[in-house]
mmCIF file of C-alpha atoms in Angstrom:
data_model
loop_
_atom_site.group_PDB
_atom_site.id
_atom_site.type_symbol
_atom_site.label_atom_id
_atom_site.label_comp_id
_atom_site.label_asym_id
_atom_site.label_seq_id
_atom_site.Cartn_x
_atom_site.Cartn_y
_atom_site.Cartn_z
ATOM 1 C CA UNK A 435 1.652 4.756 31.946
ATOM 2 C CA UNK A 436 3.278 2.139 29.998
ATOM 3 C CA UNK A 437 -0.498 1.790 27.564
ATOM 4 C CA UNK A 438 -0.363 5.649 27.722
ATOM 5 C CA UNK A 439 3.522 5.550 25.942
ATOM 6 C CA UNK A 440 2.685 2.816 23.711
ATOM 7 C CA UNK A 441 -0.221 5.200 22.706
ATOM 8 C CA UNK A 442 1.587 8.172 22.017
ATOM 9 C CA UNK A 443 4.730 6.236 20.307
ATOM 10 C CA UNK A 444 2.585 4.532 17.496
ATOM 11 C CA UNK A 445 0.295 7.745 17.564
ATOM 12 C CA UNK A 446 3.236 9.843 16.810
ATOM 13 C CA UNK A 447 5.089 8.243 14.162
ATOM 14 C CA UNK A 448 1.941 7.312 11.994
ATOM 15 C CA UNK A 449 0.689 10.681 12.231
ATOM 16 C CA UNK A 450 4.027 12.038 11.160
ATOM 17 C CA UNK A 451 4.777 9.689 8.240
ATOM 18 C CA UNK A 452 3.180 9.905 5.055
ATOM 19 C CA UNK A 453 3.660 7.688 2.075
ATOM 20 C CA UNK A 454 2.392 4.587 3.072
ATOM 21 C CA UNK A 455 3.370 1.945 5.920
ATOM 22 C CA UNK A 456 7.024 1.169 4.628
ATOM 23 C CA UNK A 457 8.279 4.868 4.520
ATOM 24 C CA UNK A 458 6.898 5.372 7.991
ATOM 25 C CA UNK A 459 9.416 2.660 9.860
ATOM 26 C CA UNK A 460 12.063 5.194 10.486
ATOM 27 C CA UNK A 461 9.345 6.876 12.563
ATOM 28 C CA UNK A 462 8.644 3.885 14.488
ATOM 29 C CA UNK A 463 12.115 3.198 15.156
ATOM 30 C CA UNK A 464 13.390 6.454 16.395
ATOM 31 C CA UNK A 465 10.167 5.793 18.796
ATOM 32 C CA UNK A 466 11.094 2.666 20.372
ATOM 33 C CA UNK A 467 14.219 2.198 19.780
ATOM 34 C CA UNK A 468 15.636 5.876 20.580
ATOM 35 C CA UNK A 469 12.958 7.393 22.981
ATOM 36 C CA UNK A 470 11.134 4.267 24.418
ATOM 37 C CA UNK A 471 14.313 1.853 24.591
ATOM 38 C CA UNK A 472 11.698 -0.822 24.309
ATOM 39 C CA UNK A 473 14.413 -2.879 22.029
ATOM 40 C CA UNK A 474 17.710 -2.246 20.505
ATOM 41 C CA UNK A 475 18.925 -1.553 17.034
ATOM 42 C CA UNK A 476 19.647 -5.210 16.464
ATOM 43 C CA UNK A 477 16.442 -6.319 17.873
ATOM 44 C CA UNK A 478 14.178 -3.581 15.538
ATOM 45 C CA UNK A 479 16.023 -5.351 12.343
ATOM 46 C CA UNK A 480 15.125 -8.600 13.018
ATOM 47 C CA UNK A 481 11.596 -7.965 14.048
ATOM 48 C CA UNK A 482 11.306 -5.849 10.197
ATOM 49 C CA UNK A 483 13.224 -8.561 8.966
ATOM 50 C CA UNK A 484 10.594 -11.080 9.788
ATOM 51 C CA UNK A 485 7.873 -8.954 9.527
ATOM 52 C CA UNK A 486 8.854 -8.525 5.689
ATOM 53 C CA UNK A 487 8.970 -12.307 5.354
ATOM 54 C CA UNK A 488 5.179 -12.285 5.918
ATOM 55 C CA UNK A 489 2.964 -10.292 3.411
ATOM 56 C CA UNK A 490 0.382 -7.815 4.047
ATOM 57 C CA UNK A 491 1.133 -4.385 5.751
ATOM 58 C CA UNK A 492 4.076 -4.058 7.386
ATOM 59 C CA UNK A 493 3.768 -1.127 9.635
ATOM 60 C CA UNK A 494 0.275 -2.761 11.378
ATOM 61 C CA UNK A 495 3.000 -6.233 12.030
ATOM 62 C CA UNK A 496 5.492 -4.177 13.648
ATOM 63 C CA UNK A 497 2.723 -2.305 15.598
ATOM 64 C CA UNK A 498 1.182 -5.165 16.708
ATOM 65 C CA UNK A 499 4.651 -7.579 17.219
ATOM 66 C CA UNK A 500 5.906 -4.707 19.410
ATOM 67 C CA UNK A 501 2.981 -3.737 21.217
ATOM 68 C CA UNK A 502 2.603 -7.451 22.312
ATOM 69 C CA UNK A 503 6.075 -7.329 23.562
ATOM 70 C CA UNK A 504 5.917 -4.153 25.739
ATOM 71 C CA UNK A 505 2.399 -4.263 26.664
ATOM 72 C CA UNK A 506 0.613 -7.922 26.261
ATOM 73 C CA UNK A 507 -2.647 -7.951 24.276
ATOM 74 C CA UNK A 508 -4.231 -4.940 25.890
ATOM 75 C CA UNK A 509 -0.399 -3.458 24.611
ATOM 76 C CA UNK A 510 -0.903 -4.597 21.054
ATOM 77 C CA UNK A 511 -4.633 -3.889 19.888
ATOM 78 C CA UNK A 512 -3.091 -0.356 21.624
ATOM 79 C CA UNK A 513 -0.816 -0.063 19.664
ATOM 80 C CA UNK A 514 -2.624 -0.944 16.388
ATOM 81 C CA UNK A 515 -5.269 1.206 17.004
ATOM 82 C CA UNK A 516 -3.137 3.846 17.703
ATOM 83 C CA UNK A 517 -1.482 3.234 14.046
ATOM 84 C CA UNK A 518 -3.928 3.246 11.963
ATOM 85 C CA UNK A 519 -7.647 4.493 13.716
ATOM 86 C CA UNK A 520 -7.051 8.449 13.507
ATOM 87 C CA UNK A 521 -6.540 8.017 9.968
ATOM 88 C CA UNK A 522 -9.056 5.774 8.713
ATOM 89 C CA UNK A 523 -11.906 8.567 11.005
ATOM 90 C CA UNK A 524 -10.355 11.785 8.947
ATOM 91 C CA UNK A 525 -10.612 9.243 5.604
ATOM 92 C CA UNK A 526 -13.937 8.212 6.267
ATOM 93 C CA UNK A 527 -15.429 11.816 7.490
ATOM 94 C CA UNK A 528 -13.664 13.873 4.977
ATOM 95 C CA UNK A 529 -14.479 11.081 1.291
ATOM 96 C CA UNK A 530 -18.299 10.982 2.910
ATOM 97 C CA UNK A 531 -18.378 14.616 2.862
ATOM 98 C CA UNK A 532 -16.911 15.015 -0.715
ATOM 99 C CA UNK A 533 -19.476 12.440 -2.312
ATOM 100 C CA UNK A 534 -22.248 14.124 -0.167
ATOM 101 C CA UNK A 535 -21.690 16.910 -2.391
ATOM 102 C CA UNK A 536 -20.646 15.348 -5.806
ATOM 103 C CA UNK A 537 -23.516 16.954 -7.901
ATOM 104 C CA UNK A 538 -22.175 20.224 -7.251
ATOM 105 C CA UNK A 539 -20.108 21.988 -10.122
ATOM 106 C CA UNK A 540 -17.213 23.067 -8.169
ATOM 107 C CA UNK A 541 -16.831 19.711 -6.558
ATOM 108 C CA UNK A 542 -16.671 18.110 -9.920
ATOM 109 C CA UNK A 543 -14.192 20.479 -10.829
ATOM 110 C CA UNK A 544 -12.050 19.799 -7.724
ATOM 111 C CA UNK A 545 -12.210 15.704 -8.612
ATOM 112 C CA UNK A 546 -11.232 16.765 -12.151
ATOM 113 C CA UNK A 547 -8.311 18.106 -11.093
ATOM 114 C CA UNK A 548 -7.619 14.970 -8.330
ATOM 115 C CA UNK A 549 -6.877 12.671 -11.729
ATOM 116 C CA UNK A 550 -3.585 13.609 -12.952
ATOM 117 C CA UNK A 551 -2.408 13.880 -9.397
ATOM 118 C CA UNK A 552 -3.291 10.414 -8.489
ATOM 119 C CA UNK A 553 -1.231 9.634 -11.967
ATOM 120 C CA UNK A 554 1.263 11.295 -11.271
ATOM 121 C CA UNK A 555 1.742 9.972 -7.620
ATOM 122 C CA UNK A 556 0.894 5.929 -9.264
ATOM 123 C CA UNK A 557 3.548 6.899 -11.753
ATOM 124 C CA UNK A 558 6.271 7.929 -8.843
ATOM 125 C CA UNK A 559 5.506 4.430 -6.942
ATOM 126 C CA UNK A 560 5.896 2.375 -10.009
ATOM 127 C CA UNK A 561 9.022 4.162 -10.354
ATOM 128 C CA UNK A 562 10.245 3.378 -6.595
ATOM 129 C CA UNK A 563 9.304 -0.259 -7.213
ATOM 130 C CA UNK A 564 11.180 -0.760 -10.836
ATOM 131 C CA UNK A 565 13.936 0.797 -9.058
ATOM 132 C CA UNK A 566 14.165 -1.539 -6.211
ATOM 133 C CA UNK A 567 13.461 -4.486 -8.424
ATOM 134 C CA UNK A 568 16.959 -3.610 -10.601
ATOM 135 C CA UNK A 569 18.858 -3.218 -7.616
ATOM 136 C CA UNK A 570 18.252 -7.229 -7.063
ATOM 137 C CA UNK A 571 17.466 -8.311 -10.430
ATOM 138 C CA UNK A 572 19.057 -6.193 -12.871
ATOM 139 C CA UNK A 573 17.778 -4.345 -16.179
ATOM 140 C CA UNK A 574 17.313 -6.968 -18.869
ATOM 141 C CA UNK A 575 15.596 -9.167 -15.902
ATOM 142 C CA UNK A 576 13.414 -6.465 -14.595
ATOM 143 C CA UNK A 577 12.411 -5.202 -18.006
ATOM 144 C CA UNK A 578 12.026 -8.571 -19.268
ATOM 145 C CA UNK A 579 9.900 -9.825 -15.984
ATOM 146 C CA UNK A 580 7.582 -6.713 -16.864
ATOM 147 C CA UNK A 581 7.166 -7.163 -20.623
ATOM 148 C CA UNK A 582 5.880 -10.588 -19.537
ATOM 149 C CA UNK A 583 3.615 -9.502 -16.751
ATOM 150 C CA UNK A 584 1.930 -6.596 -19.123
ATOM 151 C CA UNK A 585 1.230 -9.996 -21.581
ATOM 152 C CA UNK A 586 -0.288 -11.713 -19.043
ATOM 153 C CA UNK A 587 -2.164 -9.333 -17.179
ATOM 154 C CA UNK A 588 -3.256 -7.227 -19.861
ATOM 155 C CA UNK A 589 -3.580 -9.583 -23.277
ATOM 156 C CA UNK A 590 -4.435 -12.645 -21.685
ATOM 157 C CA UNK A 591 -6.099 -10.974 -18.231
ATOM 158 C CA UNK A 592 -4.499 -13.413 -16.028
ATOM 159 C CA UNK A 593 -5.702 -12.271 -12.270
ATOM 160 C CA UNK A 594 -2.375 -10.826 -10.898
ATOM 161 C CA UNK A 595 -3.276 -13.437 -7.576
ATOM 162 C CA UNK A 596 -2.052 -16.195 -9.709
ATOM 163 C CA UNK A 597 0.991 -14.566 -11.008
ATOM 164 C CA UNK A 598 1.886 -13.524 -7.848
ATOM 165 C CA UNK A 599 1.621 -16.651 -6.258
ATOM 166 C CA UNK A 600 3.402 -18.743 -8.693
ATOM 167 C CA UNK A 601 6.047 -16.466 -8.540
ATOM 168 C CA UNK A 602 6.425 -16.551 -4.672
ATOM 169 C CA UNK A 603 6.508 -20.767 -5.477
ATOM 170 C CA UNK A 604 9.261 -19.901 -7.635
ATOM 171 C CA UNK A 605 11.234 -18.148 -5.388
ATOM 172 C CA UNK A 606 10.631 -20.917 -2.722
ATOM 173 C CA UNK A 607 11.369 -23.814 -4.766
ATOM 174 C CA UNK A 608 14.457 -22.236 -7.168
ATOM 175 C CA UNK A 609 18.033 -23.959 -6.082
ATOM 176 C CA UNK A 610 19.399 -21.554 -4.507
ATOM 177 C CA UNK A 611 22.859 -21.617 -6.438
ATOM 178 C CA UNK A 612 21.774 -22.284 -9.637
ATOM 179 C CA UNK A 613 22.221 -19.692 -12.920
ATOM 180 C CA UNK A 614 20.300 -22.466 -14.640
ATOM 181 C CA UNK A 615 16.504 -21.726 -12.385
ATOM 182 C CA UNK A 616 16.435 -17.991 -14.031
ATOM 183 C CA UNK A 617 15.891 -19.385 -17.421
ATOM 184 C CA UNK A 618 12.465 -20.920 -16.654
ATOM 185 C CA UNK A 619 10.970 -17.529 -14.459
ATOM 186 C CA UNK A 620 9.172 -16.211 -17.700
ATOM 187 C CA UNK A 621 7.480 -19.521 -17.807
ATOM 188 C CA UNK A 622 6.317 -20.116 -14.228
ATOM 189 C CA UNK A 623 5.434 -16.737 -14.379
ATOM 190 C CA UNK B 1489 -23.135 -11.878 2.720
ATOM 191 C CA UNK B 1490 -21.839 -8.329 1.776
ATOM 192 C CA UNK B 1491 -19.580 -8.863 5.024
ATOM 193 C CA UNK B 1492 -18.594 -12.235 4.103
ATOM 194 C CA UNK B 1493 -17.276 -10.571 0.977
ATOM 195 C CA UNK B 1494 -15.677 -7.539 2.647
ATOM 196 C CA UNK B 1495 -13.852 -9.592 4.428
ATOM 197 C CA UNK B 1496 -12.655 -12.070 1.705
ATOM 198 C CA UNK B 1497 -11.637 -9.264 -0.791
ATOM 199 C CA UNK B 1498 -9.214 -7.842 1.887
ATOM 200 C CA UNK B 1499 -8.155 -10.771 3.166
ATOM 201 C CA UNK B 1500 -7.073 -12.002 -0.716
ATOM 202 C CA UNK B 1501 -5.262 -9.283 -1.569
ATOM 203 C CA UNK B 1502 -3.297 -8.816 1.261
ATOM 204 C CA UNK B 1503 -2.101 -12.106 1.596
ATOM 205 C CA UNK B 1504 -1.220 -12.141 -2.006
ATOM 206 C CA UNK B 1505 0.653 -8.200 -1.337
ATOM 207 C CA UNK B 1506 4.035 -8.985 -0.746
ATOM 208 C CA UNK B 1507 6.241 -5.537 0.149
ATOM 209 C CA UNK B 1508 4.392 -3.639 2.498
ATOM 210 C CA UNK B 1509 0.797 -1.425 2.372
ATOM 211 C CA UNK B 1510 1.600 0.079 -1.514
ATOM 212 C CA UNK B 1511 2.139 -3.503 -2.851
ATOM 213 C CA UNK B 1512 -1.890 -4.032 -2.233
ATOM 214 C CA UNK B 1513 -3.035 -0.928 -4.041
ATOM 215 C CA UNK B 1514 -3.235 -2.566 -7.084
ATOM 216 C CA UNK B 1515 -5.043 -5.522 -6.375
ATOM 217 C CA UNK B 1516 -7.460 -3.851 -3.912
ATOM 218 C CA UNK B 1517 -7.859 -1.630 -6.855
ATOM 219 C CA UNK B 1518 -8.676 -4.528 -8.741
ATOM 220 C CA UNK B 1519 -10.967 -6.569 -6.493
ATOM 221 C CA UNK B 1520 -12.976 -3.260 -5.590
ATOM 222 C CA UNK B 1521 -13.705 -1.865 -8.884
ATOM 223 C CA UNK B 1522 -14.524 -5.498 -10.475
ATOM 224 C CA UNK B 1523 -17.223 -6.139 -7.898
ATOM 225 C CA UNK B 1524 -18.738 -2.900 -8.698
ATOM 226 C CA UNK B 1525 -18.233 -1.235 -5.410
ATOM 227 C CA UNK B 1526 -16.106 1.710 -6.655
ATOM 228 C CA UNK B 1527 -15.497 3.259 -10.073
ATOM 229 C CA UNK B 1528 -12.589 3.858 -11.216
ATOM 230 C CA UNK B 1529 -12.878 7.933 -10.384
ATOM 231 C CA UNK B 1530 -13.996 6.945 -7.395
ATOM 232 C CA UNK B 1531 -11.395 4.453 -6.341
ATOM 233 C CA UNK B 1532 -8.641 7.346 -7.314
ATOM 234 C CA UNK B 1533 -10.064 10.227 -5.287
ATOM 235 C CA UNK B 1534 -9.855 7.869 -2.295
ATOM 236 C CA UNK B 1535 -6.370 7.010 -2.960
ATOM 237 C CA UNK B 1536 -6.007 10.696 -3.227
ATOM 238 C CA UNK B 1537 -7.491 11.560 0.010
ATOM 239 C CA UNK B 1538 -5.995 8.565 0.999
ATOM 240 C CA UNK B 1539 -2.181 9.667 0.189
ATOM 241 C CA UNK B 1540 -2.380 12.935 1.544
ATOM 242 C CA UNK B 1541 -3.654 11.784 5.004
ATOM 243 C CA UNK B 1542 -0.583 10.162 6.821
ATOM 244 C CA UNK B 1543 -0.626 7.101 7.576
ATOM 245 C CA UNK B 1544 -0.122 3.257 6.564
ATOM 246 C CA UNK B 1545 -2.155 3.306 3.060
ATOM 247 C CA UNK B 1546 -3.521 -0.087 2.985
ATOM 248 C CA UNK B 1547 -5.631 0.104 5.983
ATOM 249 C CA UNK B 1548 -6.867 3.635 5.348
ATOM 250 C CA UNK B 1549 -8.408 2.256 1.693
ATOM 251 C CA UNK B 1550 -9.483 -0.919 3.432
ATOM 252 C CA UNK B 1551 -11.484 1.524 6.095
ATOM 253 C CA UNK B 1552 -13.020 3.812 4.286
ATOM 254 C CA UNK B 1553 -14.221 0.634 1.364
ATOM 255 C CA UNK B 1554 -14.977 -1.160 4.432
ATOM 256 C CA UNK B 1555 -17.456 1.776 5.691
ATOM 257 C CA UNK B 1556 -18.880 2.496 2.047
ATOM 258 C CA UNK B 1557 -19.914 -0.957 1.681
ATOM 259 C CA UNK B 1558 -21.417 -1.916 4.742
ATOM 260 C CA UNK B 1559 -21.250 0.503 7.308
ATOM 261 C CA UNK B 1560 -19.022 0.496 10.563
ATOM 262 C CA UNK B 1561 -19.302 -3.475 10.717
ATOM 263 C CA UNK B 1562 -17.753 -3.647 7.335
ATOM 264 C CA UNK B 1563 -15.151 -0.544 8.083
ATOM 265 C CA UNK B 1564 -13.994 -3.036 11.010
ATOM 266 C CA UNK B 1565 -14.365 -6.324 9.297
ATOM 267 C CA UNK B 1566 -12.001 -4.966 6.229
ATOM 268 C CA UNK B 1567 -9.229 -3.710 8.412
ATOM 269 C CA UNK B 1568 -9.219 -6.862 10.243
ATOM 270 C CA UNK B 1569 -9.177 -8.824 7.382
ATOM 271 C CA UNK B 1570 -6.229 -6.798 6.300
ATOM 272 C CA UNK B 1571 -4.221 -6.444 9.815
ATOM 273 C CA UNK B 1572 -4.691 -9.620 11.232
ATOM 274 C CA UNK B 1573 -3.727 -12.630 9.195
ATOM 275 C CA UNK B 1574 -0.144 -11.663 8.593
ATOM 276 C CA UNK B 1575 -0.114 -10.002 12.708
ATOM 277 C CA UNK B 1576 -1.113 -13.652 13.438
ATOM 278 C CA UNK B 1577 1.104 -15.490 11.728
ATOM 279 C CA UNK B 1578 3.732 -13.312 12.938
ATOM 280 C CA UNK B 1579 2.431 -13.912 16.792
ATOM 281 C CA UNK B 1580 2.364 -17.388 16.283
ATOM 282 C CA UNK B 1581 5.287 -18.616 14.201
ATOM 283 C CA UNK B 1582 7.865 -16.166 15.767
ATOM 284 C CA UNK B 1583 10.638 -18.862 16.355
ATOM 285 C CA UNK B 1584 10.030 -20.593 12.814
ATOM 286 C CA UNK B 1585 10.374 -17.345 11.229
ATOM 287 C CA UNK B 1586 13.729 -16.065 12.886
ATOM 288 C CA UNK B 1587 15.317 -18.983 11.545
ATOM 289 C CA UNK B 1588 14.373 -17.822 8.457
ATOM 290 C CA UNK B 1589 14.667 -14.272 8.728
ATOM 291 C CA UNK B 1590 18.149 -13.841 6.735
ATOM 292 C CA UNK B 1591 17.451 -16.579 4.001
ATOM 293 C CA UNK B 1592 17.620 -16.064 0.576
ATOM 294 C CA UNK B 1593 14.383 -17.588 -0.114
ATOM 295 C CA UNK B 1594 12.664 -15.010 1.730
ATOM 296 C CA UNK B 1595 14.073 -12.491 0.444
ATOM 297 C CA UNK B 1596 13.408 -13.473 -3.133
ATOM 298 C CA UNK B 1597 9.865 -13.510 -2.382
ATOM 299 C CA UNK B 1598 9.960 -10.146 -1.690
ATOM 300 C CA UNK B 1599 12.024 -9.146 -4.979
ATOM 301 C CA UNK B 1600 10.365 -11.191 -7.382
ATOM 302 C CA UNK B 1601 6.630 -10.136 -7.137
ATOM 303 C CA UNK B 1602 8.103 -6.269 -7.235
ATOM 304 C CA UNK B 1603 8.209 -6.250 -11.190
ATOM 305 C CA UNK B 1604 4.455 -7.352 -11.092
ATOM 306 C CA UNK B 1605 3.407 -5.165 -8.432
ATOM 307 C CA UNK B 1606 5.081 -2.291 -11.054
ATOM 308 C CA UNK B 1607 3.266 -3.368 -14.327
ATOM 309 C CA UNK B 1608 -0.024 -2.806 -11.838
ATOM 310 C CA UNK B 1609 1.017 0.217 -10.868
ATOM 311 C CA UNK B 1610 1.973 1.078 -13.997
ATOM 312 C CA UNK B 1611 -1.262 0.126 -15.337
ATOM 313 C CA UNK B 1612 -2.901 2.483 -12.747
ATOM 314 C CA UNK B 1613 -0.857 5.336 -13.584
ATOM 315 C CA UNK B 1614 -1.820 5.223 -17.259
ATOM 316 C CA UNK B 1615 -5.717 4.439 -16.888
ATOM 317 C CA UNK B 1616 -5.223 7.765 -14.548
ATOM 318 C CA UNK B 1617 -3.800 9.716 -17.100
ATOM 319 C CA UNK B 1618 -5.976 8.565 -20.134
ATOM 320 C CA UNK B 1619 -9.238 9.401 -17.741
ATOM 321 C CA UNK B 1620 -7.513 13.002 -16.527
ATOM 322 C CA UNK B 1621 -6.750 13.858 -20.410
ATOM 323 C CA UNK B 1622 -10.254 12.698 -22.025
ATOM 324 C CA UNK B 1623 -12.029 14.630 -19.430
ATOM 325 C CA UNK B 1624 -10.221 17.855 -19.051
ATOM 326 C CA UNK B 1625 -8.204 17.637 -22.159
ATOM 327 C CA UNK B 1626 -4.491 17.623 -22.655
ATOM 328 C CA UNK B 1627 -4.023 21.340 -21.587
ATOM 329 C CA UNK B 1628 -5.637 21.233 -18.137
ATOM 330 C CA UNK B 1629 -4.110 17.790 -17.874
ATOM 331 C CA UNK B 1630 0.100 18.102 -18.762
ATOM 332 C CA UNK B 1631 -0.235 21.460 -16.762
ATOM 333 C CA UNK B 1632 -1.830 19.627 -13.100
ATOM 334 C CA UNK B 1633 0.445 16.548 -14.469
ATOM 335 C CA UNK B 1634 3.737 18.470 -14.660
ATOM 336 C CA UNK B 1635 3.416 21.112 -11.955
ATOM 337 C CA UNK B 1636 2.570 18.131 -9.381
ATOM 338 C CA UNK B 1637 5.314 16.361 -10.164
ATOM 339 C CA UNK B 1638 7.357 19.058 -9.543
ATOM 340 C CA UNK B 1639 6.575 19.819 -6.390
ATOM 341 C CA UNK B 1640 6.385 16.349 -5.390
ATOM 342 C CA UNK B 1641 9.349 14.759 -6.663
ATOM 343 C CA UNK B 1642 11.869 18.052 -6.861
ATOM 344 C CA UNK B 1643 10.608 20.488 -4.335
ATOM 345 C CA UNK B 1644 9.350 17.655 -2.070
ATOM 346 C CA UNK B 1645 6.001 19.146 -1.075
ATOM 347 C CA UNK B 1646 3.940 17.499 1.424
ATOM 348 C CA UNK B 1647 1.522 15.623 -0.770
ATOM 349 C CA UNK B 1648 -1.296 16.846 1.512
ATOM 350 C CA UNK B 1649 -0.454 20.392 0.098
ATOM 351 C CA UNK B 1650 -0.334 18.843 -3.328
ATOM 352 C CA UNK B 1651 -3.608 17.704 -2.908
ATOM 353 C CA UNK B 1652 -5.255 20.320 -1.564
ATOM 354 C CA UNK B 1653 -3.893 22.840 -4.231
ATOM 355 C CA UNK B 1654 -5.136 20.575 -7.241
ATOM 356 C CA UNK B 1655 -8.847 20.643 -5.301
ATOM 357 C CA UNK B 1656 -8.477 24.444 -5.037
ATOM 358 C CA UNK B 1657 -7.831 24.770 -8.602
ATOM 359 C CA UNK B 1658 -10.404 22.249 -10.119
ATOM 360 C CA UNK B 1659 -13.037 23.933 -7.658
ATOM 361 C CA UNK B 1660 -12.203 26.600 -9.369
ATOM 362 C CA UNK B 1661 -11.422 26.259 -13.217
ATOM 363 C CA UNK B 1662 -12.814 23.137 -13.859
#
């Protein structure tokens, strides 16, 4: 019973979310912290809290963290599966059917038209994430931070892995009080 | 070898993907169309398909690249490689970690790499929009552009219907 409700929980709130791992969490929360009880409120923050130090997905973290918790190991690759399994099937079934078919004229015409959608959809999550980044950093930091990384990446074609990580040094090694560490970002960037 | 390579590719790029499933798109993106195992068209429909099926995103790409390069094994090996480093380290160093769960260090982390995962994005966006307007012309291309925006952003559409619509109309007039 308990496998069988760890099932439908993770089930349930992937299949209901769209929009990628992070804007499913409410979903998981009303699931086991509303219907299942399986933790409290305070408990469901610090397991995201945590789970966001860590890179990688996040939803698969808290699917397997929790499912751990409630149900051992049997209770997490459960959980997991239940995540992100239906999914990747309907993916897999429906992208091997569409390239079956590719030489077809109408089916070129319908992957025409899938272009400017996918823009369009890039564009709103580049959006979200400038967003977020001037909530912490601020405009002249964010806008400066990205004039930099467009150098880089696409003048110079610096692999974004090395960017990234010297950036994650930064924020690791950077005093934590001092105005002074901003100053030299550009450059360890 | 192919698996060994699967496997590395994810594994990379979502240790480097700091901010949840979207923060990898990029460099999977980027990994996947430099070793020639997508093009770019390709790599987009599947993030199409991809973002109208529900869903964490990063394991759904990692799946279905996993499957077209080497079968179920490498449809299994490429989730893994994306699920279970980070699930590990989160099993294991539980008590280290809730130490640190509130520190400012860790939460930098997370902000810093967010302009950089935007410029990719960004970058994304605009290769999608230069391929969309060379190959259906600028027309064709503001009019899907504009009207899916629209319903995404101000009618808030299910994207699935999104998708579905723009397939219906390129099977159609394109």
């Amino acid at each position: 019973m308990k496998q069988l409700n760890i099932f439908i929980a993770f089930f349930r709130s992937s299949m209901l979310g769209y929009g990628g791992g992070p804007s499913t969490i409410p979903l998981v929360h009303k699931e086991v912290v509303e219907r299942f009880k399986w933790m409290n409120d305070e408990e469901f923050g610090d397991v995201l809290a945590i789970g966001n130090t860590l890179p990688g997905p996040i939803n698969t973290k808290m699917a397997g963290y929790i499912g751990f918790k409630v149900g051992g190991k049997i209770g997490m690759i459960n959980a997991i599966v239940a995540t992100i399994l239906p999914t990747i099937i309907l993916m897999v079934v429906l992208l091997t059917t569409l390239v079956t078919f590719k030489d077809l004229k109408w089916v070129q015409g319908m992957t025409k038209a899938i272009v400017p959608v996918v823009g369009v959809m890039l564009g709103v999550l580049t959006w979200q994430f400038i967003e977020a980044s001037v909530k912490g950093l601020k405009w002249p930091f964010t806008i400066g931070h990205i004039l930099v990384g467009i150098v880089l990446m696409q003048y110079f074609h610096i692999h974004p892995g090395f960017i990234i990580g010297g950036l994650l040094l930064f924020a690791v090694v950077k005093p934590t009080k001092s105005v002074e560490g901003k100053k030299s970002k550009g450059l360890s960037a | 070898m192919v698996y060994w390579n699967i496997f590395w590719a994810f594994f990379v790029t979502n240790i480097l993907g700091y901010g949840g499933g979207p923060a990898t798109i990029p460099l999977i993106q980027k990994e996947v169309v430099t070793r020639g195992w997508l093009t770019h068209q390709e790599f987009n429909e599947a993030l199409a398909m991809g973002n109208s099926l529900p869903g964490p995103i990063a394991t759904k790409m990692a799946g279905y690249i996993g499957f077209h390069e080497g079968g179920i094994l490498g449809s299994i090996l490429a989730v893994f490689a994306t699920v279970a480093p980070s699930l590990i380290l989160m099993l294991t160093l539980m008590g280290i970690l809730y130490k640190y769960r509130h520190s400012i260090q860790v939460k930098r982390m997370t902000l810093y790499v967010k302009p950089t995962i935007a410029v990719l994005l960004g970058v994304m966006a605009y290769n999608s929009f230069h391929d969309s307007y060379s190959q259906i012309g600028i027309g064709q291309f503001l009019f899907l552009g504009v009207i899916s925006y629209i319903l995404m952003e101000k009618v808030k559409l299910h994207p699935a219907f999104i998708v579905m619509g723009a397939l219906l109309y390129g099977g159609l007039n394109l």
